[in-house]
Amino acid sequence: MRGWRARYEEEQIKSRQYDRNEPTELATAMIRDGRLPTPLEALQRWDAERERRQQRPSEIRRRQEREERQERSREISQARWDAEWQERKQQPLYEALAEAFDFSDPDLWRSNSFASLRPRLVVWMRSVVLDLQCDPVSPIPLMSTRNDLCKRVAQEVMDRFAIGGD
């Protein structure tokens, strides 16, 4: 519950008529008596205040922390880009697995060693297929042909996964 003083002050504010000329008159009076700084003085004051704030230990610490975060972010971004580039340069995982396993062998799908790997491969292969399907046609014809080939191979592998049971 508010006190009587707060209610009184609120009533005073509400009852006061707003005069449109009041701010203009106040600014004119400030210019005449020298309280209102010139634009150059205001800019100089603002620059001095900014310089003073930048010299505070807390500001220096915040600036250093921000620079460290940005540097870490750049390093992580660079490492991620490098990893993606290395991944792209390598033979696709499904091709390496196709060389190691005979996907047409019905007993492969029943073996315990492959069974533990299969759920992860299904999820990964779905993401590859969807990624390839969402890729726009490459402006470079060779890349477009390679993407089409990858799409076909990926779809064949997914069909084999579906045949093996999902």
PDB file of C-alpha atoms in Angstrom:
ATOM      1  CA  MET A   1       0.000   0.000   0.000  1.00  0.00           C
ATOM      2  CA  ARG A   2       1.352   3.385  -0.959  1.00  0.00           C
ATOM      3  CA  GLY A   3       1.691   6.217   1.458  1.00  0.00           C
ATOM      4  CA  TRP A   4      -0.172   9.500   1.341  1.00  0.00           C
ATOM      5  CA  ARG A   5       2.907  11.360   0.086  1.00  0.00           C
ATOM      6  CA  ALA A   6       3.206   9.157  -3.041  1.00  0.00           C
ATOM      7  CA  ARG A   7      -0.514   9.583  -3.772  1.00  0.00           C
ATOM      8  CA  TYR A   8      -0.222  13.366  -3.266  1.00  0.00           C
ATOM      9  CA  GLU A   9       2.754  13.624  -5.634  1.00  0.00           C
ATOM     10  CA  GLU A  10       0.958  11.510  -8.218  1.00  0.00           C
ATOM     11  CA  GLU A  11      -2.089  13.790  -8.029  1.00  0.00           C
ATOM     12  CA  GLN A  12       0.151  16.832  -8.440  1.00  0.00           C
ATOM     13  CA  ILE A  13       1.711  15.361 -11.555  1.00  0.00           C
ATOM     14  CA  LYS A  14      -1.671  14.443 -13.050  1.00  0.00           C
ATOM     15  CA  SER A  15      -3.241  17.824 -12.321  1.00  0.00           C
ATOM     16  CA  ARG A  16      -0.371  19.787 -13.825  1.00  0.00           C
ATOM     17  CA  GLN A  17      -1.194  21.063 -17.296  1.00  0.00           C
ATOM     18  CA  TYR A  18       1.357  20.267 -19.954  1.00  0.00           C
ATOM     19  CA  ASP A  19       2.618  23.358 -21.713  1.00  0.00           C
ATOM     20  CA  ARG A  20       4.053  22.720 -25.162  1.00  0.00           C
ATOM     21  CA  ASN A  21       6.224  25.796 -24.963  1.00  0.00           C
ATOM     22  CA  GLU A  22       7.808  24.854 -21.638  1.00  0.00           C
ATOM     23  CA  PRO A  23      10.719  22.774 -23.045  1.00  0.00           C
ATOM     24  CA  THR A  24      11.478  25.451 -25.615  1.00  0.00           C
ATOM     25  CA  GLU A  25      11.418  28.185 -22.979  1.00  0.00           C
ATOM     26  CA  LEU A  26      13.702  26.135 -20.723  1.00  0.00           C
ATOM     27  CA  ALA A  27      16.197  25.546 -23.558  1.00  0.00           C
ATOM     28  CA  THR A  28      16.153  29.256 -24.442  1.00  0.00           C
ATOM     29  CA  ALA A  29      16.786  30.196 -20.815  1.00  0.00           C
ATOM     30  CA  MET A  30      19.657  27.681 -20.591  1.00  0.00           C
ATOM     31  CA  ILE A  31      21.248  29.113 -23.736  1.00  0.00           C
ATOM     32  CA  ARG A  32      20.960  32.681 -22.405  1.00  0.00           C
ATOM     33  CA  ASP A  33      22.503  31.961 -19.011  1.00  0.00           C
ATOM     34  CA  GLY A  34      25.167  29.590 -20.409  1.00  0.00           C
ATOM     35  CA  ARG A  35      23.976  26.320 -18.825  1.00  0.00           C
ATOM     36  CA  LEU A  36      23.407  24.675 -22.212  1.00  0.00           C
ATOM     37  CA  PRO A  37      26.744  23.716 -23.786  1.00  0.00           C
ATOM     38  CA  THR A  38      27.532  24.358 -27.413  1.00  0.00           C
ATOM     39  CA  PRO A  39      27.594  21.294 -29.666  1.00  0.00           C
ATOM     40  CA  LEU A  40      31.411  21.326 -29.645  1.00  0.00           C
ATOM     41  CA  GLU A  41      31.530  21.530 -25.833  1.00  0.00           C
ATOM     42  CA  ALA A  42      28.971  18.738 -25.538  1.00  0.00           C
ATOM     43  CA  LEU A  43      31.047  16.548 -27.882  1.00  0.00           C
ATOM     44  CA  GLN A  44      34.214  17.267 -25.921  1.00  0.00           C
ATOM     45  CA  ARG A  45      32.467  16.425 -22.636  1.00  0.00           C
ATOM     46  CA  TRP A  46      31.121  13.239 -24.138  1.00  0.00           C
ATOM     47  CA  ASP A  47      34.580  12.227 -25.440  1.00  0.00           C
ATOM     48  CA  ALA A  48      36.175  12.997 -22.056  1.00  0.00           C
ATOM     49  CA  GLU A  49      33.539  10.933 -20.240  1.00  0.00           C
ATOM     50  CA  ARG A  50      34.022   8.045 -22.668  1.00  0.00           C
ATOM     51  CA  GLU A  51      37.805   8.152 -22.186  1.00  0.00           C
ATOM     52  CA  ARG A  52      37.357   8.231 -18.415  1.00  0.00           C
ATOM     53  CA  ARG A  53      35.012   5.220 -18.560  1.00  0.00           C
ATOM     54  CA  GLN A  54      37.434   3.286 -20.748  1.00  0.00           C
ATOM     55  CA  GLN A  55      40.159   3.679 -18.133  1.00  0.00           C
ATOM     56  CA  ARG A  56      38.101   2.031 -15.385  1.00  0.00           C
ATOM     57  CA  PRO A  57      39.460  -1.358 -14.285  1.00  0.00           C
ATOM     58  CA  SER A  58      36.040  -2.956 -14.743  1.00  0.00           C
ATOM     59  CA  GLU A  59      35.815  -1.681 -18.328  1.00  0.00           C
ATOM     60  CA  ILE A  60      39.342  -2.879 -19.065  1.00  0.00           C
ATOM     61  CA  ARG A  61      38.463  -6.315 -17.658  1.00  0.00           C
ATOM     62  CA  ARG A  62      35.220  -6.485 -19.686  1.00  0.00           C
ATOM     63  CA  ARG A  63      37.035  -5.482 -22.863  1.00  0.00           C
ATOM     64  CA  GLN A  64      39.696  -8.153 -22.278  1.00  0.00           C
ATOM     65  CA  GLU A  65      37.034 -10.798 -21.570  1.00  0.00           C
ATOM     66  CA  ARG A  66      35.145  -9.804 -24.719  1.00  0.00           C
ATOM     67  CA  GLU A  67      38.332 -10.025 -26.804  1.00  0.00           C
ATOM     68  CA  GLU A  68      39.143 -13.440 -25.289  1.00  0.00           C
ATOM     69  CA  ARG A  69      35.616 -14.702 -26.083  1.00  0.00           C
ATOM     70  CA  GLN A  70      35.917 -13.438 -29.643  1.00  0.00           C
ATOM     71  CA  GLU A  71      39.335 -15.063 -30.029  1.00  0.00           C
ATOM     72  CA  ARG A  72      38.012 -18.388 -28.674  1.00  0.00           C
ATOM     73  CA  SER A  73      35.055 -18.126 -31.010  1.00  0.00           C
ATOM     74  CA  ARG A  74      37.365 -17.500 -33.977  1.00  0.00           C
ATOM     75  CA  GLU A  75      39.553 -20.465 -32.994  1.00  0.00           C
ATOM     76  CA  ILE A  76      36.543 -22.767 -32.614  1.00  0.00           C
ATOM     77  CA  SER A  77      35.096 -21.568 -35.898  1.00  0.00           C
ATOM     78  CA  GLN A  78      38.414 -22.142 -37.656  1.00  0.00           C
ATOM     79  CA  ALA A  79      38.766 -25.613 -36.110  1.00  0.00           C
ATOM     80  CA  ARG A  80      35.213 -26.476 -37.157  1.00  0.00           C
ATOM     81  CA  TRP A  81      35.858 -25.276 -40.687  1.00  0.00           C
ATOM     82  CA  ASP A  82      39.103 -27.284 -40.832  1.00  0.00           C
ATOM     83  CA  ALA A  83      37.314 -30.408 -39.558  1.00  0.00           C
ATOM     84  CA  GLU A  84      34.530 -29.999 -42.117  1.00  0.00           C
ATOM     85  CA  TRP A  85      37.098 -29.507 -44.859  1.00  0.00           C
ATOM     86  CA  GLN A  86      38.976 -32.644 -43.789  1.00  0.00           C
ATOM     87  CA  GLU A  87      35.677 -34.533 -43.709  1.00  0.00           C
ATOM     88  CA  ARG A  88      34.858 -33.419 -47.241  1.00  0.00           C
ATOM     89  CA  LYS A  89      38.287 -34.444 -48.504  1.00  0.00           C
ATOM     90  CA  GLN A  90      37.969 -37.947 -47.059  1.00  0.00           C
ATOM     91  CA  GLN A  91      36.201 -40.868 -48.643  1.00  0.00           C
ATOM     92  CA  PRO A  92      32.515 -40.851 -47.603  1.00  0.00           C
ATOM     93  CA  LEU A  93      31.806 -43.041 -44.608  1.00  0.00           C
ATOM     94  CA  TYR A  94      29.273 -45.171 -46.441  1.00  0.00           C
ATOM     95  CA  GLU A  95      31.856 -45.987 -49.130  1.00  0.00           C
ATOM     96  CA  ALA A  96      34.422 -47.004 -46.509  1.00  0.00           C
ATOM     97  CA  LEU A  97      31.827 -49.192 -44.822  1.00  0.00           C
ATOM     98  CA  ALA A  98      30.782 -50.658 -48.169  1.00  0.00           C
ATOM     99  CA  GLU A  99      34.375 -51.742 -48.681  1.00  0.00           C
ATOM    100  CA  ALA A 100      34.595 -53.261 -45.196  1.00  0.00           C
ATOM    101  CA  PHE A 101      31.169 -54.940 -45.141  1.00  0.00           C
ATOM    102  CA  ASP A 102      29.148 -56.796 -47.720  1.00  0.00           C
ATOM    103  CA  PHE A 103      25.771 -55.112 -47.373  1.00  0.00           C
ATOM    104  CA  SER A 104      24.088 -57.706 -49.571  1.00  0.00           C
ATOM    105  CA  ASP A 105      24.950 -60.452 -47.034  1.00  0.00           C
ATOM    106  CA  PRO A 106      21.751 -61.137 -45.042  1.00  0.00           C
ATOM    107  CA  ASP A 107      23.784 -62.483 -42.121  1.00  0.00           C
ATOM    108  CA  LEU A 108      25.587 -59.146 -41.775  1.00  0.00           C
ATOM    109  CA  TRP A 109      22.434 -57.536 -40.458  1.00  0.00           C
ATOM    110  CA  ARG A 110      22.129 -60.222 -37.791  1.00  0.00           C
ATOM    111  CA  SER A 111      25.729 -60.069 -36.553  1.00  0.00           C
ATOM    112  CA  ASN A 112      26.228 -58.429 -33.170  1.00  0.00           C
ATOM    113  CA  SER A 113      29.210 -56.346 -34.278  1.00  0.00           C
ATOM    114  CA  PHE A 114      27.267 -54.712 -37.091  1.00  0.00           C
ATOM    115  CA  ALA A 115      24.026 -54.584 -35.108  1.00  0.00           C
ATOM    116  CA  SER A 116      25.612 -52.198 -32.607  1.00  0.00           C
ATOM    117  CA  LEU A 117      26.739 -49.952 -35.462  1.00  0.00           C
ATOM    118  CA  ARG A 118      23.554 -50.122 -37.519  1.00  0.00           C
ATOM    119  CA  PRO A 119      21.284 -47.650 -35.604  1.00  0.00           C
ATOM    120  CA  ARG A 120      23.932 -44.964 -35.778  1.00  0.00           C
ATOM    121  CA  LEU A 121      24.487 -45.610 -39.480  1.00  0.00           C
ATOM    122  CA  VAL A 122      20.779 -45.347 -40.222  1.00  0.00           C
ATOM    123  CA  VAL A 123      20.561 -41.940 -38.538  1.00  0.00           C
ATOM    124  CA  TRP A 124      23.739 -40.736 -40.213  1.00  0.00           C
ATOM    125  CA  MET A 125      22.709 -42.010 -43.627  1.00  0.00           C
ATOM    126  CA  ARG A 126      19.306 -40.320 -43.401  1.00  0.00           C
ATOM    127  CA  SER A 127      21.029 -37.025 -42.650  1.00  0.00           C
ATOM    128  CA  VAL A 128      23.372 -37.527 -45.637  1.00  0.00           C
ATOM    129  CA  VAL A 129      20.497 -38.310 -47.978  1.00  0.00           C
ATOM    130  CA  LEU A 130      18.478 -35.312 -46.811  1.00  0.00           C
ATOM    131  CA  ASP A 131      21.537 -33.093 -47.016  1.00  0.00           C
ATOM    132  CA  LEU A 132      22.220 -34.224 -50.564  1.00  0.00           C
ATOM    133  CA  GLN A 133      18.578 -33.799 -51.536  1.00  0.00           C
ATOM    134  CA  CYS A 134      18.555 -30.251 -50.180  1.00  0.00           C
ATOM    135  CA  ASP A 135      21.762 -29.240 -51.980  1.00  0.00           C
ATOM    136  CA  PRO A 136      21.090 -26.896 -54.873  1.00  0.00           C
ATOM    137  CA  VAL A 137      22.485 -27.886 -58.248  1.00  0.00           C
ATOM    138  CA  SER A 138      26.132 -26.933 -58.362  1.00  0.00           C
ATOM    139  CA  PRO A 139      27.156 -24.273 -60.890  1.00  0.00           C
ATOM    140  CA  ILE A 140      30.149 -26.497 -61.666  1.00  0.00           C
ATOM    141  CA  PRO A 141      28.951 -29.406 -63.860  1.00  0.00           C
ATOM    142  CA  LEU A 142      31.470 -31.862 -62.411  1.00  0.00           C
ATOM    143  CA  MET A 143      30.278 -31.149 -58.863  1.00  0.00           C
ATOM    144  CA  SER A 144      26.668 -31.509 -59.971  1.00  0.00           C
ATOM    145  CA  THR A 145      27.431 -34.901 -61.487  1.00  0.00           C
ATOM    146  CA  ARG A 146      29.273 -35.950 -58.325  1.00  0.00           C
ATOM    147  CA  ASN A 147      26.338 -34.847 -56.164  1.00  0.00           C
ATOM    148  CA  ASP A 148      23.932 -36.814 -58.353  1.00  0.00           C
ATOM    149  CA  LEU A 149      26.155 -39.870 -58.041  1.00  0.00           C
ATOM    150  CA  CYS A 150      26.381 -39.411 -54.263  1.00  0.00           C
ATOM    151  CA  LYS A 151      22.607 -39.092 -54.075  1.00  0.00           C
ATOM    152  CA  ARG A 152      22.123 -42.314 -55.988  1.00  0.00           C
ATOM    153  CA  VAL A 153      24.680 -44.216 -53.899  1.00  0.00           C
ATOM    154  CA  ALA A 154      23.236 -42.831 -50.676  1.00  0.00           C
ATOM    155  CA  GLN A 155      19.723 -43.768 -51.728  1.00  0.00           C
ATOM    156  CA  GLU A 156      20.880 -47.301 -52.591  1.00  0.00           C
ATOM    157  CA  VAL A 157      22.494 -47.678 -49.174  1.00  0.00           C
ATOM    158  CA  MET A 158      19.331 -46.383 -47.487  1.00  0.00           C
ATOM    159  CA  ASP A 159      17.277 -48.879 -49.479  1.00  0.00           C
ATOM    160  CA  ARG A 160      19.592 -51.645 -48.280  1.00  0.00           C
ATOM    161  CA  PHE A 161      19.184 -50.439 -44.699  1.00  0.00           C
ATOM    162  CA  ALA A 162      15.415 -50.554 -45.181  1.00  0.00           C
ATOM    163  CA  ILE A 163      15.598 -54.072 -46.593  1.00  0.00           C
ATOM    164  CA  GLY A 164      17.715 -55.193 -43.636  1.00  0.00           C
ATOM    165  CA  GLY A 165      15.013 -53.985 -41.273  1.00  0.00           C
ATOM    166  CA  ASP A 166      14.520 -50.611 -39.669  1.00  0.00           C
TER     167      ASP A 166
END
